[in-house]
Coordinates of C-alpha atoms and ligand atoms in Angstrom, one line a residue:
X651 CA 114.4 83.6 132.7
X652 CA 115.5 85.6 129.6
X653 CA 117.4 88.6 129.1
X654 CA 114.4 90.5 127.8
X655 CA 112.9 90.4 131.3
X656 CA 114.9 92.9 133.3
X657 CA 113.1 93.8 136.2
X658 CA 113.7 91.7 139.4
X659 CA 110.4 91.4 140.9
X660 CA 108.4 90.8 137.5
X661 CA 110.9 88.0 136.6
X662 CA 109.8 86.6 140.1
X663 CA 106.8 86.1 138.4
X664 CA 107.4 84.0 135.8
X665 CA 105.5 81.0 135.5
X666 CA 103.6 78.3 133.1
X667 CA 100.6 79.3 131.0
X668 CA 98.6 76.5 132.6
X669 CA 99.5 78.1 135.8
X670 CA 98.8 81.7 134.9
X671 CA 95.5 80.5 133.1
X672 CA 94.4 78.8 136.2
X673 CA 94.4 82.2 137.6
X674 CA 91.3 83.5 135.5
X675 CA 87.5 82.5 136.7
X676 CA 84.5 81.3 135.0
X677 CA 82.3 84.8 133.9
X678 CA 85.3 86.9 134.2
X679 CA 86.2 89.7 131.7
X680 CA 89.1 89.6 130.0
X681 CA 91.2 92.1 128.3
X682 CA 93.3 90.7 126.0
X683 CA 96.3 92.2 123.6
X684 CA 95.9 91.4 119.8
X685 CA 95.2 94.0 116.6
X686 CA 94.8 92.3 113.1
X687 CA 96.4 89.2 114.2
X688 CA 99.9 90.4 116.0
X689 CA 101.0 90.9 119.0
X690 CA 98.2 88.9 120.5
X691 CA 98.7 86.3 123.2
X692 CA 99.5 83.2 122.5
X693 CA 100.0 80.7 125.5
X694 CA 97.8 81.9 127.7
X695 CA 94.6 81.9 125.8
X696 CA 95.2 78.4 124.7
X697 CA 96.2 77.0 128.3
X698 CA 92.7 78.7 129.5
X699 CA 90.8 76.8 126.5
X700 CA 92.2 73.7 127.5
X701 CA 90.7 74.4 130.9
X702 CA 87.6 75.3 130.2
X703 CA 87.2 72.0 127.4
X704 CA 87.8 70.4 130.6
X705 CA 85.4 71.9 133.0
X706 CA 82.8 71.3 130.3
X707 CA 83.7 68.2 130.4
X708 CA 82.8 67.3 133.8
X709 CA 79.8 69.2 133.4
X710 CA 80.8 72.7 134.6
X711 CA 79.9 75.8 132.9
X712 CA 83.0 78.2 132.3
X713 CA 82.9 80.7 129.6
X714 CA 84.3 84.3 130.1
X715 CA 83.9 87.6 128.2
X716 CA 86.8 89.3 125.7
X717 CA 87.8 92.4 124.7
X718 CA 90.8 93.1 122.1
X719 CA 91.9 95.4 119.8
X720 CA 90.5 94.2 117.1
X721 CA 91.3 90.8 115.3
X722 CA 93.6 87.9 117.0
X723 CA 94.8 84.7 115.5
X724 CA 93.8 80.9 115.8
X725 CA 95.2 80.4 119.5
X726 CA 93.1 82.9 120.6
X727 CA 89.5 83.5 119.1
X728 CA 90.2 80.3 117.6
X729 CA 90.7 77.7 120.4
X730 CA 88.8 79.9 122.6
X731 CA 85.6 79.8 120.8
X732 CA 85.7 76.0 120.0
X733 CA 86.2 75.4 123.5
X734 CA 82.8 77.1 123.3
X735 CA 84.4 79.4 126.2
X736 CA 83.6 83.0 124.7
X737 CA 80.0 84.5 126.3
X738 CA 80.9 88.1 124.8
X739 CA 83.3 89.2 122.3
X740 CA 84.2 92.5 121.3
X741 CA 85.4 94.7 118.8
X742 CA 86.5 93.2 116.1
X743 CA 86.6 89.7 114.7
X744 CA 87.7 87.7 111.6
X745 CA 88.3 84.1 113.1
X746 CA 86.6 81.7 111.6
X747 CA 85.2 79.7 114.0
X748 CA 84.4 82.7 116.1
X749 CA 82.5 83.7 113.3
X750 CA 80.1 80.6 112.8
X751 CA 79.3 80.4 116.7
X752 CA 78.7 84.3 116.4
X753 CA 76.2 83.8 113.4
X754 CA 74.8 80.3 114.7
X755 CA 73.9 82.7 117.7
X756 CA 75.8 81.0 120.0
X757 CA 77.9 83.6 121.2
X758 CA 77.3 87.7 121.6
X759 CA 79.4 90.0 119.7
X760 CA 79.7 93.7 120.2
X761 CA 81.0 95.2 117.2
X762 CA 81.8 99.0 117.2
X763 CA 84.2 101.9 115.7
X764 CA 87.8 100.8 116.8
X765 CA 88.8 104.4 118.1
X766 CA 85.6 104.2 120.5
X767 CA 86.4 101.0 122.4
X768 CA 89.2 102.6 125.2
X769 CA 86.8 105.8 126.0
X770 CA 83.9 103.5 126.5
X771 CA 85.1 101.1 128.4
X772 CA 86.8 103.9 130.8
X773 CA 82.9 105.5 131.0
X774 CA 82.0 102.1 132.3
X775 CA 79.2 100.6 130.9
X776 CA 80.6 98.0 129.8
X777 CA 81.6 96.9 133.0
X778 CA 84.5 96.0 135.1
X779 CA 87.6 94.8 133.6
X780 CA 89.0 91.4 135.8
X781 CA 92.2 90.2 133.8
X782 CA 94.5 92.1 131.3
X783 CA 96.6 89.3 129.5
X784 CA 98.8 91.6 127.5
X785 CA 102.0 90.6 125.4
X786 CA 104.6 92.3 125.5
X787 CA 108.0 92.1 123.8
X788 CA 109.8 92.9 126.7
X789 CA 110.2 94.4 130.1
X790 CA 113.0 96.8 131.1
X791 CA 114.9 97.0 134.4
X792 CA 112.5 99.9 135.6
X793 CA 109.4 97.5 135.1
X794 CA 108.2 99.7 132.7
X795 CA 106.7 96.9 129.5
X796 CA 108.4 97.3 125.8
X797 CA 105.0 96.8 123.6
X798 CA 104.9 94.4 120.8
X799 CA 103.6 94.1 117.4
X800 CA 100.5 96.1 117.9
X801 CA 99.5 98.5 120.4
X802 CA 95.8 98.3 120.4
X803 CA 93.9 99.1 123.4
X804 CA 96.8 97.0 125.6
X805 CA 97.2 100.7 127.3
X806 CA 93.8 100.7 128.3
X807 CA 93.6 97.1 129.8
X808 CA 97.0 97.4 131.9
X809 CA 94.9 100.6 133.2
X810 CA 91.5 98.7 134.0
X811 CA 92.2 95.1 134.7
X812 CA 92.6 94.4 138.3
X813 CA 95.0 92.0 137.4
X814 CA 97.8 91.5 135.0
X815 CA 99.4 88.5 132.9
X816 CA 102.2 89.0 130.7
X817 CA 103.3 86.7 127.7
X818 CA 107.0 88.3 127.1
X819 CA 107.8 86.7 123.6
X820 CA 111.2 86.6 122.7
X821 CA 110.4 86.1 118.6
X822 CA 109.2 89.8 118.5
X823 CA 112.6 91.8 117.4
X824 CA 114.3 93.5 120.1
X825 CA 114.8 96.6 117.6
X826 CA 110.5 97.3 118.5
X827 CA 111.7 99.0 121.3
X828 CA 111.5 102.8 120.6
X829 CA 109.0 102.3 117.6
X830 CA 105.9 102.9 120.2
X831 CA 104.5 106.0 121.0
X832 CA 102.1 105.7 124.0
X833 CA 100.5 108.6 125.0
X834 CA 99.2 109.2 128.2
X835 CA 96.8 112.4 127.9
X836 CA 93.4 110.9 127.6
X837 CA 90.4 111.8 129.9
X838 CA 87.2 111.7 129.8
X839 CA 85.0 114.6 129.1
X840 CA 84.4 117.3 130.7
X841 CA 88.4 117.0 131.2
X842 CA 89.3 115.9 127.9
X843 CA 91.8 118.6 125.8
X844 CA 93.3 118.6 122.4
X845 CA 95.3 115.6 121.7
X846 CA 98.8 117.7 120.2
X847 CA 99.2 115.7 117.2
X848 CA 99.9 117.8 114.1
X849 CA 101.7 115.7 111.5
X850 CA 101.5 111.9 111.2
X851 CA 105.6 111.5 112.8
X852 CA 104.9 113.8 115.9
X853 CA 106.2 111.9 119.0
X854 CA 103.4 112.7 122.0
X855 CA 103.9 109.9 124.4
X856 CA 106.3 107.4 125.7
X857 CA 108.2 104.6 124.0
X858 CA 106.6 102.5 127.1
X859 CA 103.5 101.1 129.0
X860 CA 103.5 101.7 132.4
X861 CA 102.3 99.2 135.0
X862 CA 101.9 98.8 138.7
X863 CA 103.6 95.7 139.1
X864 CA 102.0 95.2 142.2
X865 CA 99.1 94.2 139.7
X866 CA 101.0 91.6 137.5
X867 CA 99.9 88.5 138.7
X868 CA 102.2 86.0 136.3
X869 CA 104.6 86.5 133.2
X870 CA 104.9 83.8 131.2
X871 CA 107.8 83.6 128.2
X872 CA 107.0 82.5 124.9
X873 CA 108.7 82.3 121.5
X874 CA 105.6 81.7 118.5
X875 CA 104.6 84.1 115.6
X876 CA 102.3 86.4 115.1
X877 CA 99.8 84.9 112.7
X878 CA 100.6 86.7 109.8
X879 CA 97.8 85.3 106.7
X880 CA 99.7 85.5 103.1
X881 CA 98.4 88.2 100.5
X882 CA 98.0 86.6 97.2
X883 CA 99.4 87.8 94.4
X884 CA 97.0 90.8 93.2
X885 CA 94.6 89.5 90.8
X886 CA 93.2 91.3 87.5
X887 CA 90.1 93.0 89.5
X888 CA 92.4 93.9 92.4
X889 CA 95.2 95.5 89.7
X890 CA 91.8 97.2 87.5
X891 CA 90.7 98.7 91.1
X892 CA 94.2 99.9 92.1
X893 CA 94.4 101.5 88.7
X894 CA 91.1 103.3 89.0
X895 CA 92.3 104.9 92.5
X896 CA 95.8 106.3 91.2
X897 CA 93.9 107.8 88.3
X898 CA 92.0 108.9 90.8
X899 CA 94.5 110.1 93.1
X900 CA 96.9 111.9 90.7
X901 CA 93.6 113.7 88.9
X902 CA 92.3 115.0 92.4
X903 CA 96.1 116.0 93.6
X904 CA 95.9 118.5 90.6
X905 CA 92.3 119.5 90.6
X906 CA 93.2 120.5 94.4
X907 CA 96.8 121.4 94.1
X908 CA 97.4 118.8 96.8
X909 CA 101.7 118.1 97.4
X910 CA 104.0 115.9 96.2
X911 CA 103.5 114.0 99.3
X912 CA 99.3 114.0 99.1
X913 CA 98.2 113.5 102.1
X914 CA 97.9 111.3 104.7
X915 CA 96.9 107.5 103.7
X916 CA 94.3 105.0 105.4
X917 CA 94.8 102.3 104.2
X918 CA 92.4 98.8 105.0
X919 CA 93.2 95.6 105.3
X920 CA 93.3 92.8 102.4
X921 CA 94.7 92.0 99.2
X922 CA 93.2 95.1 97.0
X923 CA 94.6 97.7 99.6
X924 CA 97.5 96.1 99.2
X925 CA 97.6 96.1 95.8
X926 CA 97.0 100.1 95.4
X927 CA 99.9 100.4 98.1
X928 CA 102.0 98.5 95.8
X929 CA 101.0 100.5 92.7
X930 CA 101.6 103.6 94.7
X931 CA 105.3 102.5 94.3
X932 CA 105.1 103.6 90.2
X933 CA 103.2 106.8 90.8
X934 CA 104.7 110.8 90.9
X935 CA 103.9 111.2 94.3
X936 CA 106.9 111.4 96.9
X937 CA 107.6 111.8 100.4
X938 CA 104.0 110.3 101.3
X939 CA 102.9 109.2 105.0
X940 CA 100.5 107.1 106.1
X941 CA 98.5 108.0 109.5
X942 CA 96.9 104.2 109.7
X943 CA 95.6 101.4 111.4
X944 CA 97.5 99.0 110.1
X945 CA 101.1 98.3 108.1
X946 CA 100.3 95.9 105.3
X947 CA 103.5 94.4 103.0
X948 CA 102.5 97.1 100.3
X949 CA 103.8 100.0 103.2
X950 CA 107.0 98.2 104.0
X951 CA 107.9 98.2 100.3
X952 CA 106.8 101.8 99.6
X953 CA 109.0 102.8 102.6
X954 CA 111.7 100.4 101.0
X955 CA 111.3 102.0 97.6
X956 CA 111.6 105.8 99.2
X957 CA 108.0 106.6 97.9
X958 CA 106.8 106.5 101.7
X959 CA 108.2 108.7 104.1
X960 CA 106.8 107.1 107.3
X961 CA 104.0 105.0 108.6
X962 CA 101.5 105.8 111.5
X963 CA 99.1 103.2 112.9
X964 CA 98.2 100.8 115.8
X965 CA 99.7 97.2 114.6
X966 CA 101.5 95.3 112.3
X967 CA 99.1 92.8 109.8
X968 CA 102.1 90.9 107.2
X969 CA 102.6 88.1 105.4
X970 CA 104.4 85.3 107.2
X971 CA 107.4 86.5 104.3
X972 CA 107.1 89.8 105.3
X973 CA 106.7 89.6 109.0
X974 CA 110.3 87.5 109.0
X975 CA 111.7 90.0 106.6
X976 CA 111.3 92.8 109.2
X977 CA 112.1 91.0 112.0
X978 CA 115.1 90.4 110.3
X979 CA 116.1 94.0 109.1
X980 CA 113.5 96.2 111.9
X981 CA 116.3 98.3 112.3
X982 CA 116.1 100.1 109.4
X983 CA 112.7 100.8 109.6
X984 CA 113.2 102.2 113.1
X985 CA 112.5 106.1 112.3
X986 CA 109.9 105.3 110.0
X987 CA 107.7 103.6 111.5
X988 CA 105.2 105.0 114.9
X989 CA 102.4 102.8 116.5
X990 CA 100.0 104.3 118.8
X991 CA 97.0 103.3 121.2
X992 CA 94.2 102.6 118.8
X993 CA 91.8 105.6 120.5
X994 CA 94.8 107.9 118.9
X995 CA 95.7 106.3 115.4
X996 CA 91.7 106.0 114.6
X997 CA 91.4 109.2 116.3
X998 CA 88.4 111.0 114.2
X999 CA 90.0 114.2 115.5
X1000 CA 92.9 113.7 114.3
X1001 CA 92.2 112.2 111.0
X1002 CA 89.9 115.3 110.4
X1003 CA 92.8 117.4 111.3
X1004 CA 95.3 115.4 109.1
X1005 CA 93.2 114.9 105.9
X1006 CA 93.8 111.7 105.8
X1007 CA 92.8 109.8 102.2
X1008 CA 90.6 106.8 103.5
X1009 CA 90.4 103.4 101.5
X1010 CA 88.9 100.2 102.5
X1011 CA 87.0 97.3 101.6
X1012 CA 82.8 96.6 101.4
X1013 CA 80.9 93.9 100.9
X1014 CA 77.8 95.7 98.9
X1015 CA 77.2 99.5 98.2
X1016 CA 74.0 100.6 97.0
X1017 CA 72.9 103.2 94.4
X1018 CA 72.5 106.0 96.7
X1019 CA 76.3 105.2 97.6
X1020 CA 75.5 103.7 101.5
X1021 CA 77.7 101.0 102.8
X1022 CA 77.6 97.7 104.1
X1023 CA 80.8 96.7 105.5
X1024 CA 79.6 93.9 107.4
X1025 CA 76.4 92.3 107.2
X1026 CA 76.3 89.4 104.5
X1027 CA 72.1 89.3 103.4
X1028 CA 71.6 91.6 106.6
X1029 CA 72.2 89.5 109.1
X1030 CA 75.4 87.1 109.0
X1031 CA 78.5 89.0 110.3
X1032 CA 81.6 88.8 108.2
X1033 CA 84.8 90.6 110.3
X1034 CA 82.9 94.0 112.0
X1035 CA 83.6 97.3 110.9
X1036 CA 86.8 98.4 112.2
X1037 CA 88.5 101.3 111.9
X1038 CA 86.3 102.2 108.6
X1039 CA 83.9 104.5 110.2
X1040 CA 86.6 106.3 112.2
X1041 CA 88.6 107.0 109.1
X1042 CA 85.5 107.2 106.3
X1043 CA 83.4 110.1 108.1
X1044 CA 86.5 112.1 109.4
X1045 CA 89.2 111.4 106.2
X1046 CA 89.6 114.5 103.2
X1047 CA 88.0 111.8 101.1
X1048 CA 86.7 108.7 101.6
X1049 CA 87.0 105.4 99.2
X1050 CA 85.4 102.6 99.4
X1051 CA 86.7 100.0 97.2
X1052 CA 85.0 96.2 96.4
X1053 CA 85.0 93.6 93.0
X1054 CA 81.4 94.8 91.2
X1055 CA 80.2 91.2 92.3
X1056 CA 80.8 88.4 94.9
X1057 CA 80.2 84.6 94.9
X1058 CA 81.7 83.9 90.9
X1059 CA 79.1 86.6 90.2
X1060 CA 76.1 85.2 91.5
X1061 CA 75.9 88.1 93.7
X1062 CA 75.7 92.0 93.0
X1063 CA 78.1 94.1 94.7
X1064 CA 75.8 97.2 93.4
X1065 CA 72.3 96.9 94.4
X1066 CA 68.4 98.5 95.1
X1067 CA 69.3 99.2 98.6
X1068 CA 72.3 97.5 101.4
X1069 CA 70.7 95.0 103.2
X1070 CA 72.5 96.4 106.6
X1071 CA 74.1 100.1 106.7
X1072 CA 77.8 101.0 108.1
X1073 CA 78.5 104.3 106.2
X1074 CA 75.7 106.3 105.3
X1075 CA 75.8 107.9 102.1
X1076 CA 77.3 111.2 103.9
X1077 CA 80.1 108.8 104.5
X1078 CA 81.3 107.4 101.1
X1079 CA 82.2 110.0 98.7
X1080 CA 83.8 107.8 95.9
X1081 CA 82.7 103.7 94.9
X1082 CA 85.4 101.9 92.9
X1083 CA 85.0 98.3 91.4
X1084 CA 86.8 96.6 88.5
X1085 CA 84.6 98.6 85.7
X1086 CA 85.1 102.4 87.0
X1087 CA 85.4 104.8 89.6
X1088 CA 82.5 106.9 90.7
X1089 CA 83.4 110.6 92.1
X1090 CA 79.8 111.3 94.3
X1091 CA 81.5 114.3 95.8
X1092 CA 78.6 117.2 95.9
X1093 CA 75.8 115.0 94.1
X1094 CA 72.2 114.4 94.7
X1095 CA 70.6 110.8 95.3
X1096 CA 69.4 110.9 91.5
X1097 CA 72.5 111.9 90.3
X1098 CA 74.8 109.7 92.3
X1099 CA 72.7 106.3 92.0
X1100 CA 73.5 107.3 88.0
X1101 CA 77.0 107.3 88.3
X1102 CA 77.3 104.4 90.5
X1103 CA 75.1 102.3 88.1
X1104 CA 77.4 103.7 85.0
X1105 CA 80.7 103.4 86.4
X1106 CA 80.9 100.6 89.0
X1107 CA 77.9 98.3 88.4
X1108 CA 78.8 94.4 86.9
X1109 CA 77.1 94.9 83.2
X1110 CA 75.5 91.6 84.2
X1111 CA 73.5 93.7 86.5
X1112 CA 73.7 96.7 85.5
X1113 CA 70.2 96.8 83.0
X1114 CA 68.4 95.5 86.3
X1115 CA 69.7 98.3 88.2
X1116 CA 68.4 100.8 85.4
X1117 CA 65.3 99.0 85.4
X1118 CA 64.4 99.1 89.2
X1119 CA 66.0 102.6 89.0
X1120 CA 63.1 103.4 85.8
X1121 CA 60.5 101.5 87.9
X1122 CA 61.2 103.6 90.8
X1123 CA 61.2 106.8 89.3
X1124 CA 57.9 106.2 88.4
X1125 CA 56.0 104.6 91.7
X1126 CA 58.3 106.0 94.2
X1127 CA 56.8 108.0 97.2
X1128 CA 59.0 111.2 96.7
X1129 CA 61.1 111.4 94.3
X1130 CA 64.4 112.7 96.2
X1131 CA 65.8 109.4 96.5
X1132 CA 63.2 107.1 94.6
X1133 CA 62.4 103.7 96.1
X1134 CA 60.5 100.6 95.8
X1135 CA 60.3 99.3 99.5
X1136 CA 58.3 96.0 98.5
X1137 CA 61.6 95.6 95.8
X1138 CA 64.5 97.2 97.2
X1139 CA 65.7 94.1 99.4
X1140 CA 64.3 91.4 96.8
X1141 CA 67.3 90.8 95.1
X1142 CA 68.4 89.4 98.7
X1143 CA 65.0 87.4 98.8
X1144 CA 66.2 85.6 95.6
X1145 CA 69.5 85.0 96.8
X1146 CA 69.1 83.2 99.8
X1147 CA 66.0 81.5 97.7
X1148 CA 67.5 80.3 94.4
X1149 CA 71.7 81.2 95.3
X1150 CA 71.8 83.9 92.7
X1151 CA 70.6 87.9 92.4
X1152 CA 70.2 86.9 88.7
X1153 CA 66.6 87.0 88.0
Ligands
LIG270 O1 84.1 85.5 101.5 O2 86.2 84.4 101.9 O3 84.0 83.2 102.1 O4 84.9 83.9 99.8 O5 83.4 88.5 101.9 O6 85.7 89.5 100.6 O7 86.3 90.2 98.3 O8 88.0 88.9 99.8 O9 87.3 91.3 100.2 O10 89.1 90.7 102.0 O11 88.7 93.1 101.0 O12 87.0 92.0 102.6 C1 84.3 94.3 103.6 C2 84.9 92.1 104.5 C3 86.0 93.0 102.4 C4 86.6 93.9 104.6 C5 85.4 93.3 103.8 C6 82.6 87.9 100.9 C7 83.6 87.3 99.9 C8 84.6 86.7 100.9 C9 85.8 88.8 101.8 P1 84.9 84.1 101.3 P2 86.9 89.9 99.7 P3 88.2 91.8 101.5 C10 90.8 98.9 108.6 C11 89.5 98.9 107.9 C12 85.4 96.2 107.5 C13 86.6 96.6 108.3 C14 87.4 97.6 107.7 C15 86.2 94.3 106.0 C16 84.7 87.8 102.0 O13 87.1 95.0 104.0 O14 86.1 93.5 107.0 O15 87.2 98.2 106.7 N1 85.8 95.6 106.2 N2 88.5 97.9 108.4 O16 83.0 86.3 99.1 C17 78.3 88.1 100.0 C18 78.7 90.2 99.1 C19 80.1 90.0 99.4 C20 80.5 88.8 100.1 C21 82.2 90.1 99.7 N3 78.3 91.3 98.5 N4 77.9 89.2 99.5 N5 79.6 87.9 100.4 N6 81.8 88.9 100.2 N7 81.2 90.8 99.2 C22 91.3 97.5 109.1 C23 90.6 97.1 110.4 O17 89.7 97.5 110.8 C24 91.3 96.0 111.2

């Protein structure tokens, strides 16, 4: 066995994947390691959907239920869904194939706020763990487990599960070790105290996970890499929106008298967050942090460049460039970089605490500023919602951030009303697209559904907008927030009837 398993009795325990897969039985729940696509198995998962194609085959049914962090990679939502062997899925999701068997309703998904999934499945409703299979990126000579490229709710699962499989893979970088913080002070109310977190680089846990090894039933070794999808170079809309948000940024750090540093940065996942971290580089601002879910390429650089002090969050989500980069050089990032259990980097006390500045991604907004961050036309699930409503009701300010149109424009990213609601308008306090920025901070429904329309609507759509928006002012109901209900979802309607919004 390798040197990065140092404890006798667990390296007694190593075995095949096939072997340890064979371990796991048809209906049982599985808790399984994986945030954004690292640091989730990668043997296992793909030994057990091997198994189950079989079964199937002979005409037994064999399909079991998973929990993660959030996201995973190809050899495990992947091959597990095509092997048709996923019942129940939860939190968070953006394999493909996962996704059509979720939206050909073949396949029940559970999609809710990332910093709620450890507390609720400790209160138990969700039911009772069977299996953790965790990886780690090694194991010490205490038995104590060095995590891996995320953290996720792997604390959790080694907790619940009432048994344990390991995947110890050696191409994680030995310098991970120490970059963990794993805090062990959760409890459930009526017990539950202040979690002591004060600034985004306080240390409040351990380096390690603890397990009862009396629980690990098979460690298998493996040596793959973390999925890691490729950014594309930021495009003309992504640099226009990046733009808008430092203007944005460096106007509200004087109107406030905010510091050098700002304040804390959320930053979500994809190629337009990226692109405002990398634009970040060029700004005033020094000595930032980032208390996050994730470390994109744009954070690594920043942290490079000396513009970003150091970087809070739950997991790792690179490019393939990127990801070899660090594994290459990890040790100089070693002070200035912390991940955390997902309950405590998503923590909504904590990000209300910290202030953080919360940016991320939606797929339509409407003019009263609510949010759909998941729904495509209502009902066809994109990824799930994340960490987005942790950080987007809790944060000093909340951005949401999109192009002003999907599909090569045949869909409005501004419209009457969302056709599904994540962030109620409470929630969203400024809308940025290509064309402007809108500022909703302390504005009615009239007055904000002006300045959405103004600043961030495509001008392909936005006379239609101030015609519905005319139109409703005059046959509304009330007029605090005037609406057409027979109207406000027709633009939908004519999508999924004639492919465009255009009328
Ligand atoms: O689909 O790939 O088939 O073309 O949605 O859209 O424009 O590439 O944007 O990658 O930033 O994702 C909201 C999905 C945006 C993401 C969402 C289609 C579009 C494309 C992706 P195609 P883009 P992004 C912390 C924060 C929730 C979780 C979150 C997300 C695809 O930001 O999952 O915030 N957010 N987490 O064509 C129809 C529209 C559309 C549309 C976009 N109006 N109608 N399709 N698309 N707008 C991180 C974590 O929680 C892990």
């Amino acid at each position: 066995t390798s040197d990065r398993i140092r404890h006798a009795g667990l390296a007694a325990k190593v075995t095949d994947a096939a072997s340890a897969a064979a371990l796991i039985r048809p209906g049982d729940t599985l808790g399984m390691s994986g945030f954004t696509g690292s640091g989730y198995p990668k043997a296992v998962p793909v030994a057990l959907a091997e198994r189950i194609e079989a079964e199937h085959a002979a005409g037994h049914p064999f399909r079991v239920k998973v929990w993660t962090g959030a996201s995973t990679g190809p050899e495990l939502d992947g091959a597990m869904a095509k092997a048709d062997g996923i019942e129940f899925r939860m939190p968070y999701n953006s394999d493909p194939i996962a996704r059509q068997k979720i939206n050909a309703g073949e396949m029940e998904y559970f999609d809710l706020h990332l910093s709620h999934v450890a507390p609720m499945a400790w209160e138990g409703f969700l039911g009772h763990m069977d299996v953790a299979v965790v990886e780690v990126s090694g194991i010490t000579p205490e038995g104590d487990l060095i995590p891996s490229s995320s953290v996720g709710n792997n604390k959790t699962w080694l907790e619940l599960a009432d048994k344990v499989i390991l995947e110890v893979n050696r191409w994680q970088s030995p310098a991970l070790d120490g970059m963990h913080d794993i805090y062990y002070g959760t409890a459930l109310p009526p017990n539950r105290v202040p979690i002591p977190l004060v600034k985004p680089d306080d240390r409040i846990g351990q380096p390690h996970f603890r397990i009862d090894p009396a629980k690990v039933v098979a460690v298998v070794e493996t040596d793959a890499p973390d999925r890691n999808a490729p950014f594309s170079p930021p495009d003309d809309t992504a640099l226009a929106i990046a733009s808008n948000i430092l203007d944005f940024l460096t106007w509200e750090a004087k109107r406030a008298g905010l510091p050098p540093s700002l304040l804390p940065l959320q930053s979500g996942v994809g190629n337009v967050p990226n692109a405002v971290m990398a634009g970040l580089i060029e700004t005033p601002f020094e000595g930032m942090t980032a208390f996050t879910e994730v470390i994109q390429d744009g954070m690594l650089d920043m942290i490079e460049a000396g513009t970003l002090r150091m970087a809070s969050a739950t997991a790792f989500s690179l490019s393939p460039e990127k990801a070899q980069y660090f594994n290459e050089n990890a040790q100089r990032f070693r002070d200035r970089l912390l991940l955390r259990p997902q309950d405590i980097s998503n923590n909504p006390e904590l990000v209300r605490r910290l202030g953080c500045i919360a940016m991320n991604g939606l797929i339509e907004a409407d003019i009263y500023g609510n949010v759909n961050s998941t729904h495509v036309m209502g009902s066809r699930i994109q990824n799930g919602i994340g960490g987005s409503g942790d950080f987007a009701r809790n944060g000093y300010v909340s951005i949401f951030m999109t192009p002003s149109t999907a599909k090569g424009g045949a869909i409005s990213a501004i419209v009457p009303q969302v056709s599904h609601v994540d962030h109620i308008s409470q929630d969203v306090q400024v809308i940025v697209t290509e064309q402007g920025l809108a500022d909703l901070r302390g504005l009615s429904p009239k007055q904000r559904a002006r300045l959405i329309v103004e600043k961030c609507a495509h001008p392909a759509y936005r006379p239609m907008l101030e015609e519905y928006m005319a139109r409703a002012a005059k046959g509304s109901y009330g007029q605090h927030a005037p609406m057409l209900p027979g109207e406000a979802l027709s633009w939908h309607q004519r999508f999924m009837e004639t492919g465009s919004m255009q009328a």
